[in-house]
Amino acid sequence: MADQPNPVSARTPPPAVWHYLENLKGEERLAWRKADVTDRPNPDERNLPHEYPFGWFVVDYSDELAIGEVKSIRYFGQELALWRGEDGVARVLDAYCAHYGANMAHGGKVAGNLLECPFHAWRYDDQGRVLDIPYAKVIPPQAKRKDCVPSWPTAEVNNQILVWYHPDRIAPIWDPVVYAETQDPDWTPYAKFEWFVYTSLENMADNGIDISHFKYVHGAPFVPEYRMTFDGRSRAVVADIKFNTPRGHVEGAITSITYGPGQSTSRFTGISETLLVSGVTPVDRDVLKVRFAFTQPKAQAEGPGANLARALIRDICTQLDQDKVILDRHKRMEPPLVCDGDGPFGRNRQYYSQFFASRNPSPKIAA
Ligand code: FES
Ligand SMILES: [Fe+2]
């Protein structure tokens, strides 16, 4: 119920985008978050990059893929097959079978730990090798090679399934980052929220350091004190915030850390301890799947502070709704025309360029 007055919000109406959202309530708002925006200008007109940055990206939640299940997923402009073997391990291959091109995620099945194609039952391991052809005496040598069907390095951490993407299929350069709270029995299971945002990853990354939009899109009464640090492949933004609550002002902080293009967290302290685990993954050149997963200490989420804890989550989701109104139809400016009150767009773009293979051909990413 994103439309209810929010006890943790210190927002001052009326930023323009609030009018756009005011009639979208409850279920309608949830549907809007995932609906196609069919009248959006094409990606060339909007100057969206042709290239996806490399790194680890969330493609599913662990508890949404059962043993023996095959799922069709689409990311990086490609059809992929995701499955979980009998051994519990999640695996990802390109979806199209090397034999006759069936999409193995549609009608394929899990055989032991292998993916069986629905067309002629060839069976693949997670390296993309054919290990079995039930009607052939000999498996062609080419089919036995690794990446006969291209394979995707896959990891499962933070109750999420991640794949490593690199346009040249270079092996992972770093490990996905693990957040201790997601394994802590004293913290709640995820509260999950999803959007399609019709823009590029780089534009989403700019949004986090765009300090001047907080007033005009999110209604912040003043620009909070920010500290930004760029360190190798991570970027931290720490903001000191005053929350308005029924008990008066409460001092708090928001620490947002980006660990590469696909993994980031925001920690909220002060009013209601909250960890937001974000996963933003490109589906196509102008489509991002955004996952927000919130966890909070159980003592807080189930105790007297439960209403505030829920309100904070609602407020954070509303902020992404507000950003989405702009980003769905936004054109990328290279470079943007900036002024002295803006965030460090130039520094952020320099930081972000390390994740593009065309600009960083032999990755020299700091540990
Ligand atoms: S197309 Fe997959 S086994 Fe023939
Ligand atoms: Fe924003």
PDB file of C-alpha atoms and ligand atoms in Angstrom, residues 97-102 104 117-122 124 135, ligand 1:
ATOM      1  CA  CYS A  97      20.397 -27.158 -28.084  1.00  0.00           C
ATOM      2  CA  ALA A  98      23.459 -27.632 -30.332  1.00  0.00           C
ATOM      3  CA  HIS A  99      21.767 -30.548 -32.114  1.00  0.00           C
ATOM      4  CA  TYR A 100      18.704 -29.073 -33.743  1.00  0.00           C
ATOM      5  CA  GLY A 101      18.140 -25.850 -31.858  1.00  0.00           C
ATOM      6  CA  ALA A 102      15.276 -26.638 -29.485  1.00  0.00           C
ATOM      7  CA  MET A 104      15.687 -26.665 -23.788  1.00  0.00           C
ATOM      8  CA  CYS A 117      16.566 -31.596 -24.355  1.00  0.00           C
ATOM      9  CA  PRO A 118      12.868 -32.120 -25.133  1.00  0.00           C
ATOM     10  CA  PHE A 119      13.449 -32.673 -28.884  1.00  0.00           C
ATOM     11  CA  HIS A 120      15.708 -35.782 -29.085  1.00  0.00           C
ATOM     12  CA  ALA A 121      16.761 -36.241 -25.438  1.00  0.00           C
ATOM     13  CA  TRP A 122      20.416 -35.249 -25.679  1.00  0.00           C
ATOM     14  CA  TYR A 124      24.051 -31.852 -21.142  1.00  0.00           C
ATOM     15  CA  TYR A 135      19.682 -43.418 -29.650  1.00  0.00           C
TER      16      TYR A 135
HETATM   17  S1  FES B   1      17.379 -30.445 -30.650  1.00  0.00           S
HETATM   18 FE1  FES B   1      18.023 -31.007 -28.717  1.00  0.00          FE
HETATM   19  S2  FES B   1      18.297 -33.109 -28.808  1.00  0.00           S
HETATM   20 FE2  FES B   1      17.743 -32.561 -30.820  1.00  0.00          FE
END
